[in-house]
Amino acid sequence: MITKLVKLSAAAAVAVAMPFAAVAAEAGPTIQKIQDRGTMLCSGHNGSYFGFVEVNDKNEWKGLDIDICRAMTTAILGSPDKAQIVPLSWAQRFPALQSGDVDIIIKATGWTMGRDTELGLQFSLPYFFGGTQFMAHGDLGVTQASELDGGTICVEAGTTIERIASNYLKTLGVEHTMVNYEKAAEMRAAYLANRCDAFAAWGPFLAVLRATELEDPNAHVILNDQLSNEPIAAAMRQGDDNFVDMANWMLASLLIAEEEGVTSANVDEMAANPPNPKVARLLGASPGMGERLGLRDTWAREMIAAMGNFGEIYERNLGAESPYKLERGLNNLWSHGGVLYAPILD
């Protein structure tokens, strides 16, 4: 009996010590279709969802969502230029995905139970979190909601934002007066006329408003408090697990690259002299990154070279290098106070 137990223990120890054997995968039907077509079809907008899906003065698509689409296109097809942006309204996006008019929706789309269970969709890892925030007049000198004591807050009547903002301020013990407006335009006009000290809205919307519609953006401050969160993720058709895996590991690789300091500028050097096994695997210097997805081992390296890591993508579209100057906040890496993290790359 003792001999059998020793043998079983030894076998278990060997099994734990050995890594799982890599299983080569074939590209699923969506990736195969994209490769056969030679382009990847991503959801667009009317061009005015600034910071996420917009058209610049050269009639070129840009934004966080556009760059993530281009990153995934590079991973699959080797070039960001093979992304084709299909303009869609908010209402058109899900029917367009179901009918095959687009391959994926990357368009500030929240992951909800209804969409997940009733629309036949699958969602990727969240790549952005946006929630209710406050914007205040800069001359008040406030940077956080606890400093709004005695203030007047403008908000759209009957919205979840109204309830969230009120509850948040009450929880902080902040005395305030909530002023309701039926329309967003009326609310903005009231704020600009100094009829309220601050107003509450979706954080990215506030950033865009400050950068694009206010005469002096620096005269307004988006406070640090984030009152709620909505996970933004890529949406795909159900039934193609390989494509969902691809989307998840594309996003994970952008985050891992940022964690490990791999950028568009140093990716080739990192690939030639990887500082650790994780970076070697990520950049295809050691095998395994591609075969389990039905792709080449260098797909992440090519993607980072073309688009940068997640931090680079964020900063040029929404952050310090953009007109919007949106602090990363929860959209930072977990190691920098945010909530973004990648699954383990083994």
Tab-separated table of C-alpha atoms in Angstrom:
chain	number	residue	atom	x	y	z
A	1	MET	CA	0.000	0.000	0.000
A	2	ILE	CA	2.818	2.334	0.935
A	3	THR	CA	4.506	1.681	-2.395
A	4	LYS	CA	1.274	2.518	-4.288
A	5	LEU	CA	0.840	5.771	-2.374
A	6	VAL	CA	4.438	6.735	-3.086
A	7	LYS	CA	3.898	6.074	-6.788
A	8	LEU	CA	0.669	8.089	-6.850
A	9	SER	CA	2.311	10.965	-5.007
A	10	ALA	CA	5.236	10.925	-7.390
A	11	ALA	CA	2.922	10.918	-10.387
A	12	ALA	CA	0.941	13.810	-8.939
A	13	ALA	CA	4.121	15.763	-8.285
A	14	VAL	CA	5.262	15.250	-11.867
A	15	ALA	CA	1.845	16.330	-13.169
A	16	VAL	CA	1.960	19.531	-11.123
A	17	ALA	CA	5.527	20.277	-12.176
A	18	MET	CA	4.838	19.832	-15.897
A	19	PRO	CA	3.077	22.602	-17.809
A	20	PHE	CA	-0.037	21.756	-19.770
A	21	ALA	CA	0.822	20.728	-23.262
A	22	ALA	CA	-0.017	23.439	-25.772
A	23	VAL	CA	-2.916	22.469	-27.990
A	24	ALA	CA	-2.734	23.878	-31.470
A	25	ALA	CA	-6.011	25.445	-32.546
A	26	GLU	CA	-7.483	26.128	-35.922
A	27	ALA	CA	-8.836	29.575	-36.636
A	28	GLY	CA	-12.564	29.694	-35.937
A	29	PRO	CA	-15.135	30.651	-38.578
A	30	THR	CA	-15.027	34.391	-37.869
A	31	ILE	CA	-11.242	34.631	-38.058
A	32	GLN	CA	-11.259	32.425	-41.136
A	33	LYS	CA	-13.846	34.689	-42.761
A	34	ILE	CA	-11.786	37.775	-41.917
A	35	GLN	CA	-8.648	36.183	-43.337
A	36	ASP	CA	-10.437	35.122	-46.515
A	37	ARG	CA	-11.921	38.607	-46.950
A	38	GLY	CA	-8.650	40.357	-46.138
A	39	THR	CA	-10.346	43.013	-44.016
A	40	MET	CA	-11.923	43.148	-40.590
A	41	LEU	CA	-15.271	44.927	-40.299
A	42	CYS	CA	-15.634	46.992	-37.130
A	43	SER	CA	-18.509	49.148	-35.935
A	44	GLY	CA	-18.211	52.885	-36.408
A	45	HIS	CA	-20.463	55.797	-35.520
A	46	ASN	CA	-21.566	59.036	-37.103
A	47	GLY	CA	-18.054	60.242	-36.324
A	48	SER	CA	-18.881	62.420	-33.361
A	49	TYR	CA	-18.410	60.147	-30.379
A	50	PHE	CA	-15.244	61.985	-29.511
A	51	GLY	CA	-12.398	60.108	-27.946
A	52	PHE	CA	-13.885	56.726	-28.828
A	53	VAL	CA	-15.183	56.760	-32.400
A	54	GLU	CA	-14.638	60.019	-34.245
A	55	VAL	CA	-13.603	61.398	-37.619
A	56	ASN	CA	-10.857	64.021	-37.669
A	57	ASP	CA	-10.480	67.007	-39.966
A	58	LYS	CA	-8.701	64.766	-42.507
A	59	ASN	CA	-11.785	62.562	-42.679
A	60	GLU	CA	-9.922	59.779	-40.852
A	61	TRP	CA	-11.388	57.537	-38.154
A	62	LYS	CA	-9.738	57.767	-34.764
A	63	GLY	CA	-10.451	57.064	-31.115
A	64	LEU	CA	-9.960	54.434	-28.430
A	65	ASP	CA	-12.447	52.013	-29.971
A	66	ILE	CA	-11.023	52.510	-33.443
A	67	ASP	CA	-7.498	51.780	-32.236
A	68	ILE	CA	-8.621	48.626	-30.430
A	69	CYS	CA	-10.271	47.485	-33.656
A	70	ARG	CA	-7.014	48.205	-35.498
A	71	ALA	CA	-5.051	46.305	-32.848
A	72	MET	CA	-7.209	43.235	-33.334
A	73	THR	CA	-6.993	43.621	-37.101
A	74	THR	CA	-3.210	43.675	-36.851
A	75	ALA	CA	-3.281	40.556	-34.682
A	76	ILE	CA	-5.353	38.685	-37.261
A	77	LEU	CA	-4.232	40.196	-40.567
A	78	GLY	CA	-0.847	41.722	-39.747
A	79	SER	CA	-1.733	45.338	-40.522
A	80	PRO	CA	-3.973	47.982	-38.893
A	81	ASP	CA	-4.749	49.334	-42.354
A	82	LYS	CA	-6.916	46.289	-43.059
A	83	ALA	CA	-9.549	47.449	-40.578
A	84	GLN	CA	-12.716	48.653	-42.274
A	85	ILE	CA	-14.919	50.914	-40.160
A	86	VAL	CA	-18.656	50.588	-40.852
A	87	PRO	CA	-20.659	53.655	-39.708
A	88	LEU	CA	-23.578	52.535	-37.554
A	89	SER	CA	-26.050	54.221	-35.253
A	90	TRP	CA	-26.404	52.939	-31.717
A	91	ALA	CA	-29.600	51.116	-32.687
A	92	GLN	CA	-28.030	49.534	-35.770
A	93	ARG	CA	-25.010	47.996	-34.091
A	94	PHE	CA	-26.527	44.762	-32.733
A	95	PRO	CA	-28.595	43.905	-35.844
A	96	ALA	CA	-25.519	44.641	-37.949
A	97	LEU	CA	-23.485	42.202	-35.894
A	98	GLN	CA	-26.136	39.498	-36.064
A	99	SER	CA	-26.493	39.868	-39.828
A	100	GLY	CA	-22.737	39.721	-40.395
A	101	ASP	CA	-22.426	43.310	-41.618
A	102	VAL	CA	-19.670	43.728	-39.025
A	103	ASP	CA	-17.410	41.159	-37.396
A	104	ILE	CA	-17.343	42.793	-33.976
A	105	ILE	CA	-18.769	45.742	-32.072
A	106	ILE	CA	-16.145	47.870	-30.381
A	107	LYS	CA	-18.168	50.977	-29.690
A	108	ALA	CA	-18.435	52.085	-26.040
A	109	THR	CA	-20.835	49.208	-25.514
A	110	GLY	CA	-21.764	48.207	-21.998
A	111	TRP	CA	-21.820	44.549	-20.985
A	112	THR	CA	-25.301	43.922	-19.617
A	113	MET	CA	-27.167	40.771	-18.693
A	114	GLY	CA	-29.922	41.475	-21.220
A	115	ARG	CA	-27.493	41.812	-24.111
A	116	ASP	CA	-25.563	38.775	-22.946
A	117	THR	CA	-28.561	36.484	-22.509
A	118	GLU	CA	-31.296	37.814	-24.795
A	119	LEU	CA	-29.460	39.194	-27.849
A	120	GLY	CA	-27.232	36.204	-28.477
A	121	LEU	CA	-24.038	38.096	-27.830
A	122	GLN	CA	-20.758	37.264	-26.177
A	123	PHE	CA	-18.596	39.916	-24.559
A	124	SER	CA	-14.872	40.276	-24.175
A	125	LEU	CA	-13.013	41.310	-21.064
A	126	PRO	CA	-13.962	44.900	-20.179
A	127	TYR	CA	-11.453	47.363	-21.598
A	128	PHE	CA	-12.946	50.556	-20.196
A	129	PHE	CA	-14.980	51.588	-17.196
A	130	GLY	CA	-17.051	54.719	-17.337
A	131	GLY	CA	-19.435	56.049	-14.757
A	132	THR	CA	-21.096	59.101	-13.318
A	133	GLN	CA	-18.794	61.991	-12.433
A	134	PHE	CA	-19.019	65.680	-11.608
A	135	MET	CA	-17.621	68.646	-13.485
A	136	ALA	CA	-17.214	71.927	-11.586
A	137	HIS	CA	-16.119	75.464	-12.305
A	138	GLY	CA	-12.371	75.636	-11.845
A	139	ASP	CA	-12.452	78.876	-9.864
A	140	LEU	CA	-14.159	77.009	-7.016
A	141	GLY	CA	-10.878	75.235	-6.375
A	142	VAL	CA	-12.493	71.838	-5.771
A	143	THR	CA	-11.027	68.537	-6.917
A	144	GLN	CA	-13.327	66.046	-5.225
A	145	ALA	CA	-17.003	65.762	-4.415
A	146	SER	CA	-16.539	66.116	-0.660
A	147	GLU	CA	-15.580	69.750	-1.337
A	148	LEU	CA	-18.950	70.540	-2.930
A	149	ASP	CA	-20.582	71.151	0.450
A	150	GLY	CA	-23.294	73.792	0.121
A	151	GLY	CA	-23.090	73.643	-3.657
A	152	THR	CA	-25.718	73.506	-6.378
A	153	ILE	CA	-25.648	70.525	-8.719
A	154	CYS	CA	-27.281	70.429	-12.166
A	155	VAL	CA	-28.524	67.086	-13.439
A	156	GLU	CA	-30.906	65.673	-16.027
A	157	ALA	CA	-34.262	64.927	-14.436
A	158	GLY	CA	-35.388	61.350	-14.088
A	159	THR	CA	-32.067	59.766	-14.957
A	160	THR	CA	-30.112	57.173	-13.038
A	161	ILE	CA	-27.375	59.789	-12.847
A	162	GLU	CA	-29.636	62.013	-10.757
A	163	ARG	CA	-30.195	59.238	-8.221
A	164	ILE	CA	-26.579	58.122	-8.196
A	165	ALA	CA	-25.254	61.658	-7.677
A	166	SER	CA	-27.718	62.470	-4.926
A	167	ASN	CA	-27.056	59.237	-3.051
A	168	TYR	CA	-23.317	59.699	-3.374
A	169	LEU	CA	-23.345	63.212	-1.940
A	170	LYS	CA	-25.659	62.165	0.875
A	171	THR	CA	-23.323	59.297	1.725
A	172	LEU	CA	-20.444	61.770	1.943
A	173	GLY	CA	-22.566	64.032	4.137
A	174	VAL	CA	-22.327	66.836	1.561
A	175	GLU	CA	-25.132	69.388	1.823
A	176	HIS	CA	-26.254	70.309	-1.666
A	177	THR	CA	-29.115	71.493	-3.830
A	178	MET	CA	-29.974	69.350	-6.830
A	179	VAL	CA	-31.387	71.303	-9.796
A	180	ASN	CA	-33.157	69.201	-12.419
A	181	TYR	CA	-33.389	69.948	-16.137
A	182	GLU	CA	-35.388	68.076	-18.718
A	183	LYS	CA	-32.785	68.310	-21.462
A	184	ALA	CA	-29.021	67.971	-21.478
A	185	ALA	CA	-28.667	71.191	-23.477
A	186	GLU	CA	-30.630	73.098	-20.833
A	187	MET	CA	-28.455	71.619	-18.120
A	188	ARG	CA	-25.255	72.626	-19.888
A	189	ALA	CA	-26.596	76.137	-20.477
A	190	ALA	CA	-27.480	76.491	-16.807
A	191	TYR	CA	-24.037	75.327	-15.757
A	192	LEU	CA	-22.307	77.718	-18.146
A	193	ALA	CA	-24.504	80.540	-16.837
A	194	ASN	CA	-23.243	79.760	-13.327
A	195	ARG	CA	-26.669	78.719	-12.103
A	196	CYS	CA	-25.002	75.643	-10.603
A	197	ASP	CA	-21.552	74.936	-9.220
A	198	ALA	CA	-21.242	71.529	-10.824
A	199	PHE	CA	-23.148	69.034	-12.899
A	200	ALA	CA	-23.232	65.285	-13.021
A	201	ALA	CA	-23.013	63.139	-16.165
A	202	TRP	CA	-21.142	60.158	-17.662
A	203	GLY	CA	-17.443	60.826	-17.153
A	204	PRO	CA	-16.222	60.418	-20.737
A	205	PHE	CA	-19.075	62.676	-21.907
A	206	LEU	CA	-17.913	65.351	-19.481
A	207	ALA	CA	-14.357	65.096	-20.776
A	208	VAL	CA	-15.486	65.477	-24.349
A	209	LEU	CA	-17.809	68.343	-23.502
A	210	ARG	CA	-15.030	70.186	-21.718
A	211	ALA	CA	-12.634	69.742	-24.611
A	212	THR	CA	-14.961	70.440	-27.496
A	213	GLU	CA	-17.821	72.708	-26.419
A	214	LEU	CA	-16.489	74.902	-23.633
A	215	GLU	CA	-14.735	78.102	-24.580
A	216	ASP	CA	-12.046	77.682	-21.926
A	217	PRO	CA	-11.644	73.974	-21.026
A	218	ASN	CA	-9.069	74.765	-18.364
A	219	ALA	CA	-11.692	76.734	-16.458
A	220	HIS	CA	-13.561	73.510	-15.664
A	221	VAL	CA	-12.482	70.532	-13.582
A	222	ILE	CA	-13.740	66.962	-13.753
A	223	LEU	CA	-13.624	65.780	-10.158
A	224	ASN	CA	-11.748	62.631	-9.234
A	225	ASP	CA	-14.753	60.808	-7.767
A	226	GLN	CA	-16.249	58.075	-9.933
A	227	LEU	CA	-19.760	57.417	-8.653
A	228	SER	CA	-20.650	54.348	-10.688
A	229	ASN	CA	-19.203	52.028	-13.267
A	230	GLU	CA	-20.258	50.463	-16.538
A	231	PRO	CA	-17.965	47.807	-17.999
A	232	ILE	CA	-17.327	48.543	-21.684
A	233	ALA	CA	-16.439	45.485	-23.751
A	234	ALA	CA	-16.283	44.192	-27.304
A	235	ALA	CA	-19.454	42.365	-28.381
A	236	MET	CA	-19.423	39.331	-30.672
A	237	ARG	CA	-21.859	36.757	-31.998
A	238	GLN	CA	-22.300	33.644	-29.886
A	239	GLY	CA	-20.987	30.344	-31.148
A	240	ASP	CA	-17.388	31.161	-32.075
A	241	ASP	CA	-15.263	30.634	-28.964
A	242	ASN	CA	-12.026	31.000	-30.925
A	243	PHE	CA	-12.941	34.572	-31.894
A	244	VAL	CA	-13.889	35.441	-28.307
A	245	ASP	CA	-10.566	33.973	-27.137
A	246	MET	CA	-8.807	36.112	-29.742
A	247	ALA	CA	-10.527	39.295	-28.562
A	248	ASN	CA	-9.739	38.515	-24.934
A	249	TRP	CA	-6.066	37.775	-25.531
A	250	MET	CA	-5.715	40.785	-27.804
A	251	LEU	CA	-6.905	43.000	-24.936
A	252	ALA	CA	-4.879	41.037	-22.388
A	253	SER	CA	-1.731	41.394	-24.467
A	254	LEU	CA	-2.132	45.174	-24.646
A	255	LEU	CA	-2.373	45.265	-20.837
A	256	ILE	CA	0.524	42.828	-20.297
A	257	ALA	CA	2.669	44.927	-22.618
A	258	GLU	CA	1.952	48.005	-20.527
A	259	GLU	CA	2.634	46.097	-17.288
A	260	GLU	CA	5.973	44.874	-18.616
A	261	GLY	CA	7.028	48.191	-20.162
A	262	VAL	CA	6.795	46.950	-23.734
A	263	THR	CA	5.993	49.851	-26.054
A	264	SER	CA	5.758	50.517	-29.758
A	265	ALA	CA	9.218	52.079	-29.520
A	266	ASN	CA	11.044	49.241	-27.770
A	267	VAL	CA	9.079	46.155	-28.826
A	268	ASP	CA	11.703	44.955	-31.311
A	269	GLU	CA	14.485	45.355	-28.770
A	270	MET	CA	12.376	43.553	-26.155
A	271	ALA	CA	11.717	40.727	-28.580
A	272	ALA	CA	15.426	40.368	-29.305
A	273	ASN	CA	16.397	40.467	-25.627
A	274	PRO	CA	13.322	39.602	-23.542
A	275	PRO	CA	13.781	40.496	-19.863
A	276	ASN	CA	11.728	37.545	-18.602
A	277	PRO	CA	9.839	34.468	-19.857
A	278	LYS	CA	6.488	36.304	-19.929
A	279	VAL	CA	7.763	38.952	-22.325
A	280	ALA	CA	9.463	36.246	-24.398
A	281	ARG	CA	6.131	34.423	-24.726
A	282	LEU	CA	4.165	37.629	-25.361
A	283	LEU	CA	6.427	38.715	-28.215
A	284	GLY	CA	6.858	35.320	-29.816
A	285	ALA	CA	10.526	34.974	-28.852
A	286	SER	CA	9.512	31.661	-27.304
A	287	PRO	CA	6.780	29.543	-28.911
A	288	GLY	CA	3.155	29.215	-27.851
A	289	MET	CA	1.571	32.630	-28.298
A	290	GLY	CA	-0.012	31.849	-31.618
A	291	GLU	CA	-0.697	28.161	-31.994
A	292	ARG	CA	-3.456	28.026	-29.360
A	293	LEU	CA	-5.367	30.731	-31.239
A	294	GLY	CA	-4.666	29.495	-34.745
A	295	LEU	CA	-2.391	32.473	-35.436
A	296	ARG	CA	1.321	33.150	-35.828
A	297	ASP	CA	3.487	33.449	-32.698
A	298	THR	CA	4.421	37.060	-33.487
A	299	TRP	CA	0.881	38.467	-33.631
A	300	ALA	CA	1.131	40.380	-30.343
A	301	ARG	CA	4.550	41.765	-31.231
A	302	GLU	CA	3.241	43.070	-34.555
A	303	MET	CA	0.158	44.494	-32.851
A	304	ILE	CA	2.168	46.378	-30.219
A	305	ALA	CA	4.593	47.669	-32.857
A	306	ALA	CA	1.694	49.072	-34.871
A	307	MET	CA	-0.609	50.349	-32.111
A	308	GLY	CA	1.384	50.476	-28.865
A	309	ASN	CA	0.374	49.015	-25.512
A	310	PHE	CA	-2.932	49.836	-23.816
A	311	GLY	CA	-1.483	52.869	-22.045
A	312	GLU	CA	-0.206	54.330	-25.309
A	313	ILE	CA	-3.599	53.793	-26.956
A	314	TYR	CA	-5.402	55.397	-24.035
A	315	GLU	CA	-3.151	58.422	-23.753
A	316	ARG	CA	-3.318	59.415	-27.420
A	317	ASN	CA	-7.099	59.045	-27.642
A	318	LEU	CA	-8.424	60.096	-24.233
A	319	GLY	CA	-5.484	60.980	-21.998
A	320	ALA	CA	-2.679	63.477	-21.811
A	321	GLU	CA	-1.823	63.350	-25.519
A	322	SER	CA	-5.439	63.940	-26.545
A	323	PRO	CA	-7.569	67.111	-26.430
A	324	TYR	CA	-9.647	65.547	-23.641
A	325	LYS	CA	-6.991	65.047	-20.915
A	326	LEU	CA	-9.052	62.328	-19.241
A	327	GLU	CA	-7.291	60.912	-16.193
A	328	ARG	CA	-7.041	57.149	-16.304
A	329	GLY	CA	-8.567	56.606	-12.883
A	330	LEU	CA	-10.122	53.143	-12.788
A	331	ASN	CA	-8.920	52.603	-16.348
A	332	ASN	CA	-5.380	52.345	-15.116
A	333	LEU	CA	-3.573	49.088	-14.432
A	334	TRP	CA	-4.361	47.443	-11.086
A	335	SER	CA	-0.757	48.089	-10.044
A	336	HIS	CA	-1.346	51.828	-10.521
A	337	GLY	CA	-4.639	52.083	-8.674
A	338	GLY	CA	-6.970	51.040	-11.481
A	339	VAL	CA	-9.037	47.930	-12.095
A	340	LEU	CA	-7.595	46.736	-15.419
A	341	TYR	CA	-5.669	43.492	-15.287
A	342	ALA	CA	-4.908	40.638	-17.644
A	343	PRO	CA	-5.370	36.890	-17.232
A	344	ILE	CA	-2.197	34.908	-16.648
A	345	LEU	CA	-0.082	34.354	-19.742
A	346	ASP	CA	1.352	30.876	-19.180
